[in-house]
Short mmCIF file of C-alpha atoms and ligand atoms in Angstrom, two decimals:
data_model
loop_
_atom_site.label_atom_id
_atom_site.label_comp_id
_atom_site.label_asym_id
_atom_site.label_seq_id
_atom_site.Cartn_x
_atom_site.Cartn_y
_atom_site.Cartn_z
CA UNK A 1 142.58 208.69 91.51
CA UNK A 2 142.32 207.33 93.57
CA UNK A 3 141.17 204.69 95.05
CA UNK A 4 143.77 203.78 98.56
CA UNK A 5 144.32 200.32 99.59
CA UNK A 6 143.50 199.97 102.92
CA UNK A 7 145.63 197.36 103.75
CA UNK A 8 148.80 199.44 103.73
CA UNK A 9 149.22 201.88 106.89
CA UNK A 10 150.46 205.09 104.48
CA UNK A 11 147.06 205.24 102.69
CA UNK A 12 144.97 205.27 105.50
CA UNK A 13 147.47 208.17 106.53
CA UNK A 14 147.07 209.75 103.29
CA UNK A 15 143.35 209.50 103.68
CA UNK A 16 144.01 211.22 107.34
CA UNK A 17 145.71 214.16 105.85
CA UNK A 18 143.36 214.54 103.39
CA UNK A 19 140.36 214.92 106.08
CA UNK A 20 142.66 217.21 108.10
CA UNK A 21 142.65 219.11 105.16
CA UNK A 22 139.16 219.49 104.01
CA UNK A 23 139.02 217.28 101.95
CA UNK A 24 135.98 214.37 100.99
CA UNK A 25 137.63 210.87 101.69
CA UNK A 26 135.29 207.82 101.15
CA UNK A 27 136.32 205.22 103.34
CA UNK A 28 134.69 201.86 104.60
CA UNK A 29 132.69 201.03 108.06
CA UNK A 30 130.76 197.78 108.90
CA UNK A 31 128.14 199.28 107.81
CA UNK A 32 128.19 200.97 104.65
CA UNK A 33 130.64 202.92 103.27
CA UNK A 34 130.60 206.54 104.45
CA UNK A 35 131.98 209.78 102.49
CA UNK A 36 133.27 211.67 104.79
CA UNK A 37 134.60 215.44 105.50
CA UNK A 38 136.70 216.75 108.63
CA UNK A 39 132.72 217.02 111.12
CA UNK A 40 134.39 220.67 112.57
CA UNK A 41 134.70 222.46 109.11
CA UNK A 42 131.76 223.68 107.71
CA UNK A 43 133.35 224.10 104.46
CA UNK A 44 134.63 220.54 103.91
CA UNK A 45 130.82 219.70 105.07
CA UNK A 46 129.46 221.82 102.36
CA UNK A 47 131.13 219.53 100.05
CA UNK A 48 129.17 216.64 101.37
CA UNK A 49 125.78 217.24 100.74
CA UNK A 50 126.75 218.98 97.27
CA UNK A 51 127.96 215.92 96.22
CA UNK A 52 125.28 213.46 97.46
CA UNK A 53 122.98 216.33 96.20
CA UNK A 54 121.45 215.85 99.66
CA UNK A 55 119.49 218.77 101.29
CA UNK A 56 121.20 220.43 104.01
CA UNK A 57 118.93 221.01 106.53
CA UNK A 58 119.16 216.82 106.73
CA UNK A 59 121.68 215.97 109.47
CA UNK A 60 124.79 214.06 108.93
CA UNK A 61 126.70 211.28 111.43
CA UNK A 62 129.42 212.05 113.47
CA UNK A 63 131.94 209.48 114.08
CA UNK A 64 134.05 208.97 116.97
CA UNK A 65 137.53 206.95 117.26
CA UNK A 66 136.11 206.44 120.90
CA UNK A 67 133.21 207.60 123.44
CA UNK A 68 135.86 210.27 125.15
CA UNK A 69 135.72 211.93 121.27
CA UNK A 70 132.03 212.02 121.55
CA UNK A 71 131.83 214.74 124.56
CA UNK A 72 133.24 216.91 122.37
CA UNK A 73 130.43 216.59 120.52
CA UNK A 74 127.57 215.95 123.17
CA UNK A 75 126.46 219.17 125.21
CA UNK A 76 125.59 216.37 128.24
CA UNK A 77 125.92 212.22 127.71
CA UNK A 78 123.67 211.72 130.43
CA UNK A 79 123.32 207.49 131.71
CA UNK A 80 121.78 205.64 128.84
CA UNK A 81 123.95 207.42 126.47
CA UNK A 82 126.80 205.94 128.65
CA UNK A 83 124.84 202.24 129.02
CA UNK A 84 124.30 201.98 125.13
CA UNK A 85 128.15 203.69 124.47
CA UNK A 86 129.42 200.54 126.74
CA UNK A 87 127.17 198.03 125.09
CA UNK A 88 127.60 198.36 121.89
CA UNK A 89 130.72 200.92 120.94
CA UNK A 90 132.60 200.62 118.62
CA UNK A 91 129.55 198.78 116.54
CA UNK A 92 126.22 199.22 114.46
CA UNK A 93 124.87 202.44 116.58
CA UNK A 94 124.48 205.68 115.95
CA UNK A 95 122.93 207.37 119.06
CA UNK A 96 121.09 211.29 118.09
CA UNK A 97 122.47 213.29 121.71
CA UNK A 98 121.92 217.55 122.70
CA UNK A 99 124.51 218.93 120.57
CA UNK A 100 127.12 221.14 122.51
CA UNK A 101 126.71 224.68 121.26
CA UNK A 102 128.34 226.00 117.93
CA UNK A 103 130.16 222.75 117.58
CA UNK A 104 129.98 221.17 113.97
CA UNK A 105 126.96 223.13 113.15
CA UNK A 106 126.78 222.38 109.20
CA UNK A 107 127.39 218.28 109.35
CA UNK A 108 124.39 218.60 112.13
CA UNK A 109 121.76 219.98 109.70
CA UNK A 110 120.70 223.23 111.86
CA UNK A 111 119.88 220.56 114.16
CA UNK A 112 120.44 221.24 117.94
CA UNK A 113 121.04 216.93 118.37
CA UNK A 114 124.02 215.57 116.27
CA UNK A 115 124.44 212.19 115.60
CA UNK A 116 126.68 210.06 116.70
CA UNK A 117 129.04 206.75 116.15
CA UNK A 118 132.20 204.93 116.59
CA UNK A 119 132.52 202.55 113.56
CA UNK A 120 134.08 199.15 114.56
CA UNK A 121 136.18 198.04 111.05
CA UNK A 122 139.08 198.48 111.74
CA UNK A 123 140.19 200.84 108.69
CA UNK A 124 137.83 202.80 110.55
CA UNK A 125 139.19 202.82 113.65
CA UNK A 126 142.42 203.74 112.33
CA UNK A 127 141.76 206.50 110.03
CA UNK A 128 139.53 208.01 113.02
CA UNK A 129 142.74 207.69 115.43
CA UNK A 130 145.29 209.27 112.49
CA UNK A 131 142.80 212.28 111.63
CA UNK A 132 142.36 212.80 115.45
CA UNK A 133 146.58 212.80 115.42
CA UNK A 134 145.94 215.80 113.23
CA UNK A 135 143.79 217.49 114.88
CA UNK A 136 139.58 216.04 113.88
CA UNK A 137 137.51 215.71 116.22
CA UNK A 138 135.24 213.76 114.53
CA UNK A 139 134.40 212.77 110.59
CA UNK A 140 131.09 213.65 109.62
CA UNK A 141 130.07 210.77 106.94
CA UNK A 142 126.13 209.93 105.61
CA UNK A 143 126.06 206.66 103.58
CA UNK A 144 128.46 207.56 100.51
CA UNK A 145 125.66 207.44 97.30
CA UNK A 146 124.00 210.03 95.80
CA UNK A 147 120.85 211.28 97.90
CA UNK A 148 118.06 208.58 98.09
CA UNK A 149 120.39 205.87 96.14
CA UNK A 150 121.37 202.42 97.71
CA UNK A 151 124.21 202.63 99.80
CA UNK A 152 127.39 201.87 98.94
CA UNK A 153 128.92 198.46 100.61
CA UNK A 154 132.35 198.11 97.62
CA UNK A 155 135.00 200.63 96.81
CA UNK A 156 133.36 200.01 93.32
CA UNK A 157 130.21 201.43 94.47
CA UNK A 158 131.07 204.53 95.89
CA UNK A 159 132.92 204.71 92.66
CA UNK A 160 129.50 204.18 90.70
CA UNK A 161 128.03 206.98 92.68
CA UNK A 162 130.73 209.31 92.52
CA UNK A 163 133.19 208.83 89.91
CA UNK A 164 137.43 207.89 89.94
CA UNK A 165 137.86 211.81 91.19
CA UNK A 166 137.36 211.09 94.56
CA UNK A 167 139.47 209.33 97.13
CA UNK A 168 138.17 206.15 98.14
CA UNK A 169 140.01 204.30 101.16
CA UNK A 170 139.40 200.80 99.86
CA UNK A 171 139.04 198.16 102.92
CA UNK A 172 136.55 195.34 101.05
CA UNK A 173 132.71 194.73 101.24
CA UNK A 174 131.28 195.56 104.25
CA UNK A 175 130.78 192.99 106.82
CA UNK A 176 127.29 194.17 108.12
CA UNK A 177 125.91 195.89 105.01
CA UNK A 178 122.94 197.47 106.29
CA UNK A 179 122.96 200.79 108.20
CA UNK A 180 123.74 201.66 111.67
CA UNK A 181 120.55 201.59 114.28
CA UNK A 182 119.47 204.85 115.14
CA UNK A 183 118.56 205.28 118.92
CA UNK A 184 117.31 208.48 119.18
CA UNK A 185 117.82 210.30 123.19
CA UNK A 186 116.39 213.96 123.21
CA UNK A 187 112.98 213.20 123.91
CA UNK A 188 113.17 211.62 127.48
CA UNK A 189 112.55 207.88 126.46
CA UNK A 190 114.70 206.53 124.05
CA UNK A 191 113.29 206.28 120.65
CA UNK A 192 114.13 204.01 117.55
CA UNK A 193 114.53 206.39 114.74
CA UNK A 194 116.23 203.45 112.24
CA UNK A 195 116.68 199.71 112.24
CA UNK A 196 119.65 198.14 111.96
CA UNK A 197 121.33 194.50 112.25
CA UNK A 198 121.25 195.51 115.76
CA UNK A 199 117.83 194.78 117.85
CA UNK A 200 115.16 196.40 119.23
CA UNK A 201 115.52 193.71 121.88
CA UNK A 202 119.22 193.39 122.17
CA UNK A 203 119.07 197.67 123.17
CA UNK A 204 116.34 197.25 125.69
CA UNK A 205 118.36 195.08 127.29
CA UNK A 206 121.69 197.43 127.48
CA UNK A 207 119.38 200.10 128.17
CA UNK A 208 117.54 198.62 131.18
CA UNK A 209 113.64 200.26 129.75
CA UNK A 210 111.70 199.60 126.43
CA UNK A 211 112.30 201.51 122.71
CA UNK A 212 109.92 203.67 121.89
CA UNK A 213 108.50 203.61 117.94
CA UNK A 214 109.03 206.86 115.88
CA UNK A 215 106.65 209.15 115.71
CA UNK A 216 105.79 212.40 113.88
CA UNK A 217 107.58 214.72 115.98
CA UNK A 218 110.92 212.79 115.86
CA UNK A 219 113.85 214.94 114.21
CA UNK A 220 114.11 214.64 110.51
CA UNK A 221 116.04 211.60 108.82
CA UNK A 222 116.72 210.60 105.60
CA UNK A 223 116.87 207.18 105.81
CA UNK A 224 113.74 207.69 107.39
CA UNK A 225 111.98 209.06 104.26
CA UNK A 226 109.57 206.61 103.28
CA UNK A 227 110.80 206.69 99.75
CA UNK A 228 114.64 205.88 99.81
CA UNK A 229 117.28 203.41 99.33
CA UNK A 230 115.67 202.85 95.88
CA UNK A 231 117.20 200.94 92.74
CA UNK A 232 116.15 202.47 89.06
CA UNK A 233 114.50 199.42 88.89
CA UNK A 234 110.73 199.32 90.16
CA UNK A 235 111.03 197.14 93.22
CA UNK A 236 108.03 195.00 94.26
CA UNK A 237 107.41 192.75 97.44
CA UNK A 238 105.50 189.64 96.98
CA UNK A 239 104.41 187.11 100.08
CA UNK A 240 105.06 183.94 98.51
CA UNK A 241 105.17 182.08 94.86
CA UNK A 242 101.98 182.41 94.65
CA UNK A 243 101.44 185.96 94.97
CA UNK A 244 104.19 186.83 92.61
CA UNK A 245 102.43 184.60 89.87
CA UNK A 246 99.67 186.24 90.71
CA UNK A 247 100.77 190.08 91.03
CA UNK A 248 102.62 189.23 87.65
CA UNK A 249 98.65 187.93 85.93
CA UNK A 250 97.19 190.86 87.17
CA UNK A 251 99.31 193.50 85.82
CA UNK A 252 101.28 192.09 82.56
CA UNK A 253 104.79 192.63 83.39
CA UNK A 254 106.78 195.25 80.85
CA UNK A 255 110.41 194.75 80.09
CA UNK A 256 112.81 192.66 81.95
CA UNK A 257 111.87 191.30 85.27
CA UNK A 258 114.46 190.07 88.04
CA UNK A 259 113.58 188.19 91.14
CA UNK A 260 115.10 188.38 94.44
CA UNK A 261 113.58 185.25 96.99
CA UNK A 262 114.13 182.86 99.46
CA UNK A 263 111.37 179.97 98.22
CA UNK A 264 112.25 178.72 94.89
CA UNK A 265 110.38 180.35 91.98
CA UNK A 266 108.70 179.67 88.52
CA UNK A 267 111.81 180.00 86.80
CA UNK A 268 110.05 181.05 83.68
CA UNK A 269 108.58 184.59 84.91
CA UNK A 270 112.20 186.43 85.34
CA UNK A 271 115.09 187.02 83.43
CA UNK A 272 117.69 186.69 86.23
CA UNK A 273 117.04 185.61 89.32
CA UNK A 274 119.08 185.70 93.03
CA UNK A 275 118.38 183.52 95.82
CA UNK A 276 118.26 185.92 99.12
CA UNK A 277 120.20 184.04 101.95
CA UNK A 278 117.79 182.02 104.77
CA UNK A 279 119.47 183.61 107.66
CA UNK A 280 119.35 187.71 108.13
CA UNK A 281 122.54 188.45 108.67
CA UNK A 282 123.68 187.18 105.23
CA UNK A 283 121.14 188.66 103.58
CA UNK A 284 121.81 192.72 104.63
CA UNK A 285 125.22 191.58 104.05
CA UNK A 286 124.54 191.56 100.19
CA UNK A 287 121.01 193.30 100.16
CA UNK A 288 122.66 196.43 98.44
CA UNK A 289 125.31 194.84 96.24
CA UNK A 290 121.91 191.82 95.11
CA UNK A 291 120.23 194.93 93.89
CA UNK A 292 122.82 197.08 92.42
CA UNK A 293 123.76 194.14 90.17
CA UNK A 294 120.90 193.55 89.33
CA UNK A 295 119.98 197.20 87.68
CA UNK A 296 123.19 196.83 86.30
CA UNK A 297 121.88 194.49 84.76
CA UNK A 298 119.55 196.96 82.78
CA UNK A 299 116.37 194.54 84.45
CA UNK A 300 113.09 197.13 84.85
CA UNK A 301 111.67 195.07 87.68
CA UNK A 302 112.94 193.37 90.60
CA UNK A 303 110.28 191.48 92.63
CA UNK A 304 111.47 190.91 96.14
CA UNK A 305 109.85 188.11 98.02
CA UNK A 306 109.47 189.23 101.94
CA UNK A 307 111.21 188.87 105.07
CA UNK A 308 110.53 186.92 106.77
CA UNK A 309 108.13 188.38 109.87
CA UNK A 310 110.63 188.38 112.85
CA UNK A 311 112.57 190.77 114.45
CA UNK A 312 116.04 189.50 113.04
CA UNK A 313 114.99 190.75 110.07
CA UNK A 314 113.73 194.37 110.36
CA UNK A 315 116.94 196.11 109.13
CA UNK A 316 117.10 194.17 106.37
CA UNK A 317 112.37 194.92 105.44
CA UNK A 318 112.57 198.18 106.44
CA UNK A 319 115.41 198.79 103.60
CA UNK A 320 113.38 196.42 101.23
CA UNK A 321 110.10 198.46 101.87
CA UNK A 322 111.27 201.88 101.83
CA UNK A 323 113.15 201.28 97.54
CA UNK A 324 109.57 199.38 97.45
CA UNK A 325 108.00 202.96 97.76
CA UNK A 326 110.29 205.22 96.22
O1 TXA B 401 125.83 203.11 109.00
C1 TXA B 401 125.80 203.97 109.20
O2 TXA B 401 125.26 204.91 109.40
C2 TXA B 401 126.33 204.91 107.46
C3 TXA B 401 127.27 204.90 107.50
C4 TXA B 401 128.53 205.51 106.70
O3 TXA B 401 127.74 205.33 109.58
N1 TXA B 401 126.13 206.30 107.93
C5 TXA B 401 124.76 206.89 106.78
O4 TXA B 401 124.81 207.70 106.85
O5 TXA B 401 123.80 205.19 107.12
P1 TXA B 401 123.38 208.38 106.33
O6 TXA B 401 123.43 209.95 106.37
O7 TXA B 401 123.33 208.15 105.23
O8 TXA B 401 122.01 208.70 107.44
C6 TXA B 401 122.04 209.03 108.27
C7 TXA B 401 120.55 208.97 109.03
C8 TXA B 401 120.03 210.17 108.58
O9 TXA B 401 118.80 209.32 107.99
C9 TXA B 401 120.38 210.95 109.11
O10 TXA B 401 118.96 212.24 109.06
C10 TXA B 401 120.02 210.83 111.04
O11 TXA B 401 121.03 209.15 110.64
N2 TXA B 401 120.66 211.86 111.53
C11 TXA B 401 121.54 212.20 111.64
N3 TXA B 401 121.83 213.16 112.41
C12 TXA B 401 120.68 213.17 113.43
C13 TXA B 401 120.36 214.43 113.71
N4 TXA B 401 120.75 214.88 114.89
N5 TXA B 401 118.66 213.45 114.36
C14 TXA B 401 117.89 213.39 113.92
N6 TXA B 401 118.41 212.33 113.02
C15 TXA B 401 119.76 212.72 112.22
MG1 MG B 402 121.97 207.47 103.62
#
């Protein structure tokens, strides 16, 4: 089993039925694939933590069909939450808000807050609608990868993580490619917990106030751990071709190298080379698939050119820095 073809409405309905029954279903969102369980079922949610190998105190994002469904999980949604929901939902923005007491506590990893997201992907929306019709108020779904590994952007990536027994709704490749931007609204001022393709600038305009930067007091978020999103190969960042050549001379490389860069690199150094797109959104879309591909090719080191120092690249730069720290 079972890859379910999301072009078939019956397949989406089958996936909704499975979720309602407390089973796990992986599904596409515009960012990455999620590993879903009904958020109001602590036993179903426990299976997600077990499958991922994720510590049970690392909270999951709850996916909802619309803003009204968000109200079910939140103790309150203030003006700022309403503004950001109106501006960016459905879309790649997760909001951390105070959790309604007694609701989805396993999904929230025991925190008194909860992460809520209304995804824009047509398959995810249809799945959430059909699950809601079966009494599922929301779907807890972390990225469908084992803890600490690269997020999946295709159904095949999900299968590579969890094997063929897991039900995967196949909706093709994810159009954004990196995980949602996370903003914490529980701390008086909005705090950016995880950069994504939705930039701080746009959020600040909609919020009508500046975003604070995360500090040590912020709630736990595994996507914010320094070492995360790691390929198997050792990942290194380099500034330019000259810096790459210098680094390789200084530390004679063991094994096979891959280079992933926007600028041309000396051909001789790498067994494999991939060109990084010039635009941040294109780079984000293919980032995880490219790192998986290089991993699958069996290289020992992946040398990646630093993204430009431009806010449009914040999400991609963040993922690469974490992968390099792993
Ligand atoms: O794009 C995404 O956000 C994808 C798709 C599937 O929606 N999901 C995703 O989930 O990236 P995950 O679990 O891999 O990352 C969610 C992040 C984690 O770092 C988690 O700790 C944080 O959100 N998070 C969730 N609820 C939280 C809460 N109440 N307080 C602080 N952080 C929270
Ligand atoms: Mg993740």
